[in-house]
Coordinates of C-alpha atoms and ligand atoms in Angstrom, one line a residue:
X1 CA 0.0 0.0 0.0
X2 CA 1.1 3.4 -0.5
X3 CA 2.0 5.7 2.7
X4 CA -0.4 8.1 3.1
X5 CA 0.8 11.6 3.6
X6 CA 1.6 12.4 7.6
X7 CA -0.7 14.7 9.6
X8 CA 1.3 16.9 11.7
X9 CA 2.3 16.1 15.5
X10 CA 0.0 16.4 17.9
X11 CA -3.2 16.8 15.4
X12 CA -6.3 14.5 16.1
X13 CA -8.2 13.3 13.0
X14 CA -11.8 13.4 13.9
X15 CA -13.7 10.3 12.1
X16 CA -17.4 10.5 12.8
X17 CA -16.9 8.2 15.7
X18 CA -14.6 11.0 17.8
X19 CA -16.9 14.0 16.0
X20 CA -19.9 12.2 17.7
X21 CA -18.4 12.7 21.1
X22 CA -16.6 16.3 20.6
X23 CA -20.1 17.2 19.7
X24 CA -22.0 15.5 22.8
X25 CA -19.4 17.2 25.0
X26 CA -19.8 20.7 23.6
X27 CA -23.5 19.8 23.8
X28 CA -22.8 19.5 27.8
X29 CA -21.3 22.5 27.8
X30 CA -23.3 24.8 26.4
X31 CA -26.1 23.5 28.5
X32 CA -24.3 23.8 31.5
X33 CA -23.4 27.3 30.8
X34 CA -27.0 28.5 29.5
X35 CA -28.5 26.8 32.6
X36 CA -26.9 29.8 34.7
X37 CA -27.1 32.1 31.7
X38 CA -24.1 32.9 29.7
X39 CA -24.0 33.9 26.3
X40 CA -22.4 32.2 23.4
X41 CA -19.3 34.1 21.5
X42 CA -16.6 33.5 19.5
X43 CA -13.1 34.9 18.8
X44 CA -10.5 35.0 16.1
X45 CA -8.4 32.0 15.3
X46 CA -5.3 34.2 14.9
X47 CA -4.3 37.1 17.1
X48 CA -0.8 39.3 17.3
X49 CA 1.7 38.0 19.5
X50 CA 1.6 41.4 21.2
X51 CA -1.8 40.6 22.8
X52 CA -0.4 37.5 24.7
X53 CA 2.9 39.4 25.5
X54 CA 0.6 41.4 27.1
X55 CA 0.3 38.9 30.3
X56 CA -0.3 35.3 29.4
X57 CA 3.5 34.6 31.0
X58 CA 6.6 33.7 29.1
X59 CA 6.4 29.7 28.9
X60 CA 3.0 30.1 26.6
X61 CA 4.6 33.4 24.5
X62 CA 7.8 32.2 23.9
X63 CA 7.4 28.4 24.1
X64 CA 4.2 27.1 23.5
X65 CA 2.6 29.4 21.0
X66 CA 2.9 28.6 17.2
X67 CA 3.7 31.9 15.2
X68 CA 4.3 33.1 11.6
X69 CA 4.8 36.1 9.6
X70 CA 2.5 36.5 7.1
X71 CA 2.9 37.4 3.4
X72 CA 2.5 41.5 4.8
X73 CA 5.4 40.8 7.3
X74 CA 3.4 40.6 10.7
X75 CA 3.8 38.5 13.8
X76 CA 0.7 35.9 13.9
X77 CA -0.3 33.7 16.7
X78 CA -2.5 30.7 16.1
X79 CA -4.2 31.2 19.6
X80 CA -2.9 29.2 22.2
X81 CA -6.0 30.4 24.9
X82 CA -9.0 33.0 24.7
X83 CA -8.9 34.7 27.7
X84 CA -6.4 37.5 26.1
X85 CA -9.1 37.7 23.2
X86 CA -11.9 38.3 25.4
X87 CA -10.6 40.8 26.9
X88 CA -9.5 42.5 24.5
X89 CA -13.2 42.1 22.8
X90 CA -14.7 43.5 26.6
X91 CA -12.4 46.3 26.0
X92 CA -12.9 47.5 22.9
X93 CA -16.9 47.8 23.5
X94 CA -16.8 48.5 27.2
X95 CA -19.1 51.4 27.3
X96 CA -22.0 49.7 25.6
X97 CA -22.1 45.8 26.7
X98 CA -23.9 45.4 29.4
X99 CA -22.7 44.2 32.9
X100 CA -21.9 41.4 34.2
X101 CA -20.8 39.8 30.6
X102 CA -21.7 36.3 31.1
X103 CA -19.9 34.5 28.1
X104 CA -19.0 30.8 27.0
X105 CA -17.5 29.7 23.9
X106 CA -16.3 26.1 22.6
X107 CA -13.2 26.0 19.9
X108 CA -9.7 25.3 18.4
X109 CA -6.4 26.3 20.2
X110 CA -2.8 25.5 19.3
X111 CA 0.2 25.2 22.0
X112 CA 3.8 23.8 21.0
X113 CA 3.7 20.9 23.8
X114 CA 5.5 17.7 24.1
X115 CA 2.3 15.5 23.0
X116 CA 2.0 13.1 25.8
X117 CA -1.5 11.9 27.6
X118 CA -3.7 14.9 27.6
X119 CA -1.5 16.9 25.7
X120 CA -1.7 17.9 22.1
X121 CA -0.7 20.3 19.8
X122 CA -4.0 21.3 18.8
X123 CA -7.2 21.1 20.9
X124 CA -10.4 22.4 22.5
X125 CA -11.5 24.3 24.8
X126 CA -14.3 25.4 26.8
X127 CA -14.2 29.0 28.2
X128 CA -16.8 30.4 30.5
X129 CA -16.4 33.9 32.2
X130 CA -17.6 36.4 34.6
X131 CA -16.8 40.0 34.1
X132 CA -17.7 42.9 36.0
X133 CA -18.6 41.2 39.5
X134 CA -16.2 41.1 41.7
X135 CA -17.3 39.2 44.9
X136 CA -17.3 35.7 46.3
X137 CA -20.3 34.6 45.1
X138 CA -19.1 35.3 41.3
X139 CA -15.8 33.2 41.9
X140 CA -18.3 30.9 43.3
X141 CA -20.6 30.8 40.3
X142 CA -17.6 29.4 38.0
X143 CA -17.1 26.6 40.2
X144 CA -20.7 26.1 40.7
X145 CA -20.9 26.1 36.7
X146 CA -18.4 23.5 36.3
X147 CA -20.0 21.0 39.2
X148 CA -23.0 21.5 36.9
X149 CA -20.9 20.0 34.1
X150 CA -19.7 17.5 36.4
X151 CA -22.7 16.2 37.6
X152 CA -24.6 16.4 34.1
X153 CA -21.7 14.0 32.5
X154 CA -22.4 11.5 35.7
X155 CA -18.7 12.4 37.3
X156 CA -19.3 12.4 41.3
X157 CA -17.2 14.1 44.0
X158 CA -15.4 10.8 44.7
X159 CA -14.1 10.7 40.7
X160 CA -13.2 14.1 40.3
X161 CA -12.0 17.0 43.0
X162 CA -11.8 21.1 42.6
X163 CA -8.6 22.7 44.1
X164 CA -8.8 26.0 44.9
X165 CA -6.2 28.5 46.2
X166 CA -6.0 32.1 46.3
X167 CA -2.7 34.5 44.9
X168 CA -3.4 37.0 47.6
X169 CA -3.2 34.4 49.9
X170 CA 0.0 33.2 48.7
X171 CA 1.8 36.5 47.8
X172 CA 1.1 37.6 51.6
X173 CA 2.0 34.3 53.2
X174 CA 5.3 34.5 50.5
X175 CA 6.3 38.2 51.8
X176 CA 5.7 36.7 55.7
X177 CA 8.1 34.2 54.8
X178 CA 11.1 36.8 54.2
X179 CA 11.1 35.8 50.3
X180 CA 11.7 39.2 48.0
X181 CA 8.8 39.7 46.2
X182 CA 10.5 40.0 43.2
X183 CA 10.8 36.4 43.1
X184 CA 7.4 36.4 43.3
X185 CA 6.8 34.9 40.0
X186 CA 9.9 32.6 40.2
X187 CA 8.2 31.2 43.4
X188 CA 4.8 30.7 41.6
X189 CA 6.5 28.8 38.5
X190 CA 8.5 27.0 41.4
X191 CA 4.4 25.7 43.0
X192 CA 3.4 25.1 39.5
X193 CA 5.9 22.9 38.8
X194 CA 5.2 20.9 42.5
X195 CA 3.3 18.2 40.8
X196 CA 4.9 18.0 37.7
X197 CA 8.8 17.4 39.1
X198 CA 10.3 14.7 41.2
X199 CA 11.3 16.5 44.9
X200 CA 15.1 16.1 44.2
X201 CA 14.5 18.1 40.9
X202 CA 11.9 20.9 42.3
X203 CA 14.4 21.7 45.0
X204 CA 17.1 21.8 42.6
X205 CA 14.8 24.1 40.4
X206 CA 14.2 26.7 43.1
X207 CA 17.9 26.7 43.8
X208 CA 19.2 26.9 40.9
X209 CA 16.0 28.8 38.6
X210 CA 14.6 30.5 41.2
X211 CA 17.7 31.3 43.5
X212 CA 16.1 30.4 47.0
X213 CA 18.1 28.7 49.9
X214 CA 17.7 25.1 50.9
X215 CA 16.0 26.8 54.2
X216 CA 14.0 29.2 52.3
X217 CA 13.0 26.1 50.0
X218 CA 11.3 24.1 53.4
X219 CA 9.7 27.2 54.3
X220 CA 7.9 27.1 50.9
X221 CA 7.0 23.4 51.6
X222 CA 5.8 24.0 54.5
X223 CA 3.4 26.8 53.5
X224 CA 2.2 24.4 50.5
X225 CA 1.4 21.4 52.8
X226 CA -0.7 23.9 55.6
X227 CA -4.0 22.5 54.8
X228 CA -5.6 25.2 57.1
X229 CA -3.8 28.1 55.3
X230 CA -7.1 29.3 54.0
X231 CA -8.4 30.4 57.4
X232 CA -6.2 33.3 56.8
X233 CA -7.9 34.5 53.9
X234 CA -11.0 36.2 54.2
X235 CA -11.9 36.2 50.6
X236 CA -11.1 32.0 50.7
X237 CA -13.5 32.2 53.8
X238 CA -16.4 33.8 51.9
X239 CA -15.4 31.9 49.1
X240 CA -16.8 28.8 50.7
X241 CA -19.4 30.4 52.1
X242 CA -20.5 31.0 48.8
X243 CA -19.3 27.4 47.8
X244 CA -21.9 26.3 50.3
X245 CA -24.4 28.2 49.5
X246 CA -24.7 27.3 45.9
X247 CA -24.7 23.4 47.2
X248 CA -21.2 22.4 45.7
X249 CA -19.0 22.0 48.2
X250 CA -18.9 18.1 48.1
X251 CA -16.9 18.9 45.0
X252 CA -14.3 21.7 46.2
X253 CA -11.1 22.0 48.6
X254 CA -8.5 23.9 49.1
X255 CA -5.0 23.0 48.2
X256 CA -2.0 25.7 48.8
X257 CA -0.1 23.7 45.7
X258 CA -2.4 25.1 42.9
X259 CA -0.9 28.4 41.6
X260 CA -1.6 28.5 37.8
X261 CA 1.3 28.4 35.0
X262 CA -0.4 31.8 33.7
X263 CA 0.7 34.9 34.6
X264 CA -2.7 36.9 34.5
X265 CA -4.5 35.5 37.6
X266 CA -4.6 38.6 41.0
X267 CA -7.2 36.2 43.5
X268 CA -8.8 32.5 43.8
X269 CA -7.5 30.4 41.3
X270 CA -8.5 26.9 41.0
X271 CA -7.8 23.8 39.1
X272 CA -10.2 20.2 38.6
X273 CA -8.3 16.8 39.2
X274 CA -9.5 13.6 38.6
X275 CA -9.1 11.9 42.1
X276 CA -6.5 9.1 42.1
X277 CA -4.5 11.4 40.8
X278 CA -3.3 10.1 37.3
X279 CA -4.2 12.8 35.2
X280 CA -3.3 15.7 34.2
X281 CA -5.9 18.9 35.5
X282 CA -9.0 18.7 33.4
X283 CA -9.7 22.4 33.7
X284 CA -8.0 24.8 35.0
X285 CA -8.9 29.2 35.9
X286 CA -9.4 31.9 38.7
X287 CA -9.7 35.9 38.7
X288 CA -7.9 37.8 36.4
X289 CA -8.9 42.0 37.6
X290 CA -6.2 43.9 35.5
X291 CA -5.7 41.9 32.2
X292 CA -8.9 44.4 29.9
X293 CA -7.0 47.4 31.5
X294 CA -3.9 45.5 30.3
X295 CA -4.8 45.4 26.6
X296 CA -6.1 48.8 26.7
X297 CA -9.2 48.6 28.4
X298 CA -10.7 50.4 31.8
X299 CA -10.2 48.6 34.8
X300 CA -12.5 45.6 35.1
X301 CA -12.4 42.5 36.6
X302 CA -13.4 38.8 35.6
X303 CA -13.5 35.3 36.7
X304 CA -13.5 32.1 34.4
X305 CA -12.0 28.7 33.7
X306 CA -11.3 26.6 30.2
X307 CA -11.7 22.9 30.1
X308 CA -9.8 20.8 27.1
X309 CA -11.4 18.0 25.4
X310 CA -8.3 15.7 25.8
X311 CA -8.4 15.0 29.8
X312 CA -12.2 15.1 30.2
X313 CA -12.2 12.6 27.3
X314 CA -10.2 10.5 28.8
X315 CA -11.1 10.4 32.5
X316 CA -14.9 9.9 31.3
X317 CA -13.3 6.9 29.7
X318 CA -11.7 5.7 32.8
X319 CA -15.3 5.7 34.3
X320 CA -17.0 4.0 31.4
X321 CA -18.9 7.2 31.4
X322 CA -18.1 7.6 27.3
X323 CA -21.1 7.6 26.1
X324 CA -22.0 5.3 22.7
X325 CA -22.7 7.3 20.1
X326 CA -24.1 6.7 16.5
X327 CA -22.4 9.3 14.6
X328 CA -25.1 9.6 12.0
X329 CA -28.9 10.0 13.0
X330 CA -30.1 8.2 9.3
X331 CA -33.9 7.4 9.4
X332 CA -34.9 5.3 6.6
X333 CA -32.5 4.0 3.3
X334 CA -34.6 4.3 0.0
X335 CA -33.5 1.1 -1.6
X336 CA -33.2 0.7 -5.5
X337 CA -34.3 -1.9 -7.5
X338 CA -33.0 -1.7 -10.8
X339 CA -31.8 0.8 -13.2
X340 CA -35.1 2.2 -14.9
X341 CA -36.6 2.9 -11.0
X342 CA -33.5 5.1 -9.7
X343 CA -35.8 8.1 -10.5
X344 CA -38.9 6.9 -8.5
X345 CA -36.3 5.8 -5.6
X346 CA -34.7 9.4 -5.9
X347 CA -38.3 11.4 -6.4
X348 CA -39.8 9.2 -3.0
X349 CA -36.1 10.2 -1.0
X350 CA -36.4 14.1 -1.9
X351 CA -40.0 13.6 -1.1
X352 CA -39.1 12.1 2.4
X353 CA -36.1 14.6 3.4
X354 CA -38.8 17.4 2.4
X355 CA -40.9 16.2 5.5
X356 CA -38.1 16.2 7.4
X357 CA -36.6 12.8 7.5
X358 CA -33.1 11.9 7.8
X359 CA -33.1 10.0 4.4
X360 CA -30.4 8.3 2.3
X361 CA -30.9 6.9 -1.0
X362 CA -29.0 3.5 -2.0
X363 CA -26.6 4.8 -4.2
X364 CA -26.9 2.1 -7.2
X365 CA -29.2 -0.8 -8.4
X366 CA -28.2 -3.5 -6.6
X367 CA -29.3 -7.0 -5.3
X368 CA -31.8 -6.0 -2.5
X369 CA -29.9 -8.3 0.0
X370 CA -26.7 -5.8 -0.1
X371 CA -28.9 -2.9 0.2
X372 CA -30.7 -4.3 3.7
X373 CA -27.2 -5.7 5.1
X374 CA -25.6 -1.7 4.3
X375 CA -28.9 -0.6 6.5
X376 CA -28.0 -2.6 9.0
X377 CA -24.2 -2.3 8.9
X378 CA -25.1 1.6 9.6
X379 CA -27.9 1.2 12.1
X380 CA -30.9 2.8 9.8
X381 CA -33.9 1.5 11.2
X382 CA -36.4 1.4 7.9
X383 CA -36.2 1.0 4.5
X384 CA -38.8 1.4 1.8
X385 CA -38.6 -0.7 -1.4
X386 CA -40.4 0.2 -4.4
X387 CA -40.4 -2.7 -6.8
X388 CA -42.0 -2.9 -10.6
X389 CA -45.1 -3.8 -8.8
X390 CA -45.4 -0.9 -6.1
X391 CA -44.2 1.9 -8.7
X392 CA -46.5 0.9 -11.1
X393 CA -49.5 0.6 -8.4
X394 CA -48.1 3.8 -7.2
X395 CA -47.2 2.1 -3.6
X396 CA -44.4 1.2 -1.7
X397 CA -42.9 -1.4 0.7
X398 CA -41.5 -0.1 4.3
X399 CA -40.3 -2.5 6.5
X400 CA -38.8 -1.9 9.5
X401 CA -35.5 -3.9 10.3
X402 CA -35.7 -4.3 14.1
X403 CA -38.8 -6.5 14.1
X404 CA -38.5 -7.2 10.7
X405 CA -41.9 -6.6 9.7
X406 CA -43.3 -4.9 6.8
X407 CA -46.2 -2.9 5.2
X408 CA -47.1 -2.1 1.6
X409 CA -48.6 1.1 1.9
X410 CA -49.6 4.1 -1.1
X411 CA -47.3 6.1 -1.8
X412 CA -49.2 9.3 -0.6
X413 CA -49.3 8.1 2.7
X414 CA -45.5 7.0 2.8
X415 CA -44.5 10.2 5.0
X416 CA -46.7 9.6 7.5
X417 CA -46.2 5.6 7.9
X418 CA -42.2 6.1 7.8
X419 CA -42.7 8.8 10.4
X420 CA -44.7 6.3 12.7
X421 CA -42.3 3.2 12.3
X422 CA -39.3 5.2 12.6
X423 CA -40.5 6.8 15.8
X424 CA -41.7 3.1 16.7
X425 CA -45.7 3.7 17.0
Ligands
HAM1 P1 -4.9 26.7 31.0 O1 -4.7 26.0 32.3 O2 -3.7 27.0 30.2 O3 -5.9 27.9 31.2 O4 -5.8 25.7 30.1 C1 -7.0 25.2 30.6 C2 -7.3 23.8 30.2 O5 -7.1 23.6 28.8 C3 -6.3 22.7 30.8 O6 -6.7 22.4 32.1 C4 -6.5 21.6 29.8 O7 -7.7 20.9 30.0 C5 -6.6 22.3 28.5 N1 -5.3 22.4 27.8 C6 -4.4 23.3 27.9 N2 -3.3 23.0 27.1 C7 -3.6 21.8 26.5 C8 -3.0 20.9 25.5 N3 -1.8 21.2 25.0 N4 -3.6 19.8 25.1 C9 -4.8 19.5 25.6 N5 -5.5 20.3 26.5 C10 -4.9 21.4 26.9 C11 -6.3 28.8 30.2 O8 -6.2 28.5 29.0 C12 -7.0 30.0 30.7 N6 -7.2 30.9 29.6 C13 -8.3 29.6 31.3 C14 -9.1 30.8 31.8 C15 -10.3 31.2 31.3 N7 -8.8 31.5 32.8 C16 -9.8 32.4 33.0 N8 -10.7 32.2 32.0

């Protein structure tokens, strides 16, 4: 056989099969954000460098995000994250949306990752934000949002566990410890990589990246094993309030570990883990208040998270909570009998899709056996077969192939007979 031509590293080819459950799980998103009602948008595919640059943090600017020039000589980005594009849309119509913006969007992103389990090079996110509330009860609403999600895809608080921290917190707790706070976002890279080193090799990271002191290094360990840390905080403290209040706190702890690799984040950030552990976060966000004034906007804050398709895909796997989909919802298969009927076969399918039915049409004369084994190959639950006999009487057969029984019927009744057999009456 010849090779086929390569797709690119980290690409996914989605055959109906994998497009049947992308769609089902945007489908659970956008239901899940409309049930606490946020409106759909969408952003461009490409952006300038410059609007990352603006705050997303080095690692994703200068390491992770695919960028060309383009035939006019600019830097393009193929958009490794929205929240940048968001708020540079919130800022450039600030005066008239109203307030809060409650938005949600589903699409493509491209990072320049090591493809590994749950990593690719291109894939897709869900992205819900708050913007213009700044209180407990709005971080609150994200999580709430996402336990919605949860729940709705049958993942319990025993499969899957949200981890929330707050910067504030941290950056207070980080100047109590004597650290210079312009290590500050050394230290947080030095958290976010907690999970994601071997000890021997984080400590040798904060000595050697980060310039802290073996002492200064168990200090930091300390603070990110103090389970109770939150008690400091009063925004974590009404933060669970709020938790509580909108019935979710089965699903939420807090965890001094989870800082965020992105640099845009002020208060509560918070991250979703499966619970044993072996995967990497399914969703990751907290409160970003300076990053519209940061691409040219006036000062407002928001709140939101993004969810990839890879993890979530995967852990629902691990649960058997994949759901199994038929990727294409065909009704009834117009058989053909032989060559001088393909007209009356096509005429009775157009006639069919006109009322609304999902309706294929056999796409040759063939022996009716092959035509009834393809309808069953590909799940189609009726077929109607117009022999010599039935064209000529102006009728046709409709038989439907779970109980395998059949009705000749005229053919100005047809609609109304396929729509009662397919729907099972
Ligand atoms: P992030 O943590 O960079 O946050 O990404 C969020 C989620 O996107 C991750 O938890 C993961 O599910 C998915 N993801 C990221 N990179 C990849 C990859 N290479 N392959 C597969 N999935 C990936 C953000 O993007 C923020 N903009 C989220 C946010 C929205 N914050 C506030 N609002």
């Amino acid at each position: 056989m010849k090779p086929t031509i390569r797709p690119i590293k980290g690409t996914r080819d989605f055959y109906p099969a994998e497009m049947a459950f992308r769609t089902w799980l945007y489908g659970k998103m956008r239901a899940a954000s409309q049930r606490f009602g946020y409106q759909e948008y969408e952003a461009p595919m490409l952006e300038t460098l410059e609007l990352y640059a603006a705050k997303s943090g080095e690692e994703l600017v200068k390491e992770q995000s695919f960028v060309f020039t383009d035939r006019g000589g600019d830097t393009i980005t193929l958009r490794p994250e929205l929240t940048p594009s968001l708020a540079r849309m919130v800022a450039q119509k600030q005066r008239e949306l109203p307030k809060p913006i409650r938005w949600w969007s589903f699409g493509p992103f491209w990072r320049y990752e090591r493809p590994q389990k749950g990593r690719t090079r291109e894939f897709f996110q869900w992205n819900i934000d708050l913007l213009g509330v700044d209180s407990a009860y709005a971080d609150a609403e994200l999580v709430a949002v996402l336990v919605e999600f949860f729940r709705s895809v049958g993942l319990s608080a025993a499969q899957v566990v949200i981890k929330v921290n707050n910067r504030k917190l941290m950056e207070a707790q980080i100047k109590a410890l004597g650290l210079e706070t312009d290590k500050i976002d050394g230290i947080y890279k030095l958290i976010d990589k907690l999970d994601k080193l071997p000890t021997d090799k984080w400590r040798a990271y904060g000595r050697d990246d980060i310039g802290l002191s073996a002492a200064q290094i168990d200090q930091l360990s300390g603070l990110l094993n103090n389970r109770d840390l939150w008690q400091q905080s009063s925004e974590l403290t009404a933060f669970f309030n709020a938790i509580n209040d909108l019935g979710v706190s089965d699903y939420v702890e807090f965890d001094p570990a989870i800082i965020r690799g992105l640099a845009y984040y002020t208060g509560v950030v918070f991250e979703a883990r499966e619970c044993s552990g072996s995967f990497r976060a399914i969703c990751g966000g907290g409160r970003y208040d300076n990053l519209v004034a940061d691409v040219g906007g006036e000062p407002l804050g928001g709140m939101g998270f993004a969810m990839g398709d890879v993890v979530i895909g995967l852990v629902l796997e691990e649960y058997g909570l994949r759901p199994a989909l038929r990727p294409i919802p065909t009704e009834a298969l117009v058989t053909i009998f032989d060559a001088t009927l393909i007209g009356t076969s096509a005429r009775i399918a157009a006639t069919l899709r006109s009322a609304g039915l999902n309706t294929e049409l056999f796409p040759e004369a063939a022996k009716l056996d092959r035509q009834l084994k393809y309808a069953n190959t590909q799940s189609i639950p009726v077929v109607i077969i117009i022999g010599p006999d039935e064209a000529a009487a102006g009728k046709a057969t409709v038989r439907d192939l779970r109980s395998g029984q059949q009705q000749v019927v005229g053919q100005d009744q047809l609609v109304n007979v396929v729509r009662a057999v397919v729907s099972g009456q």
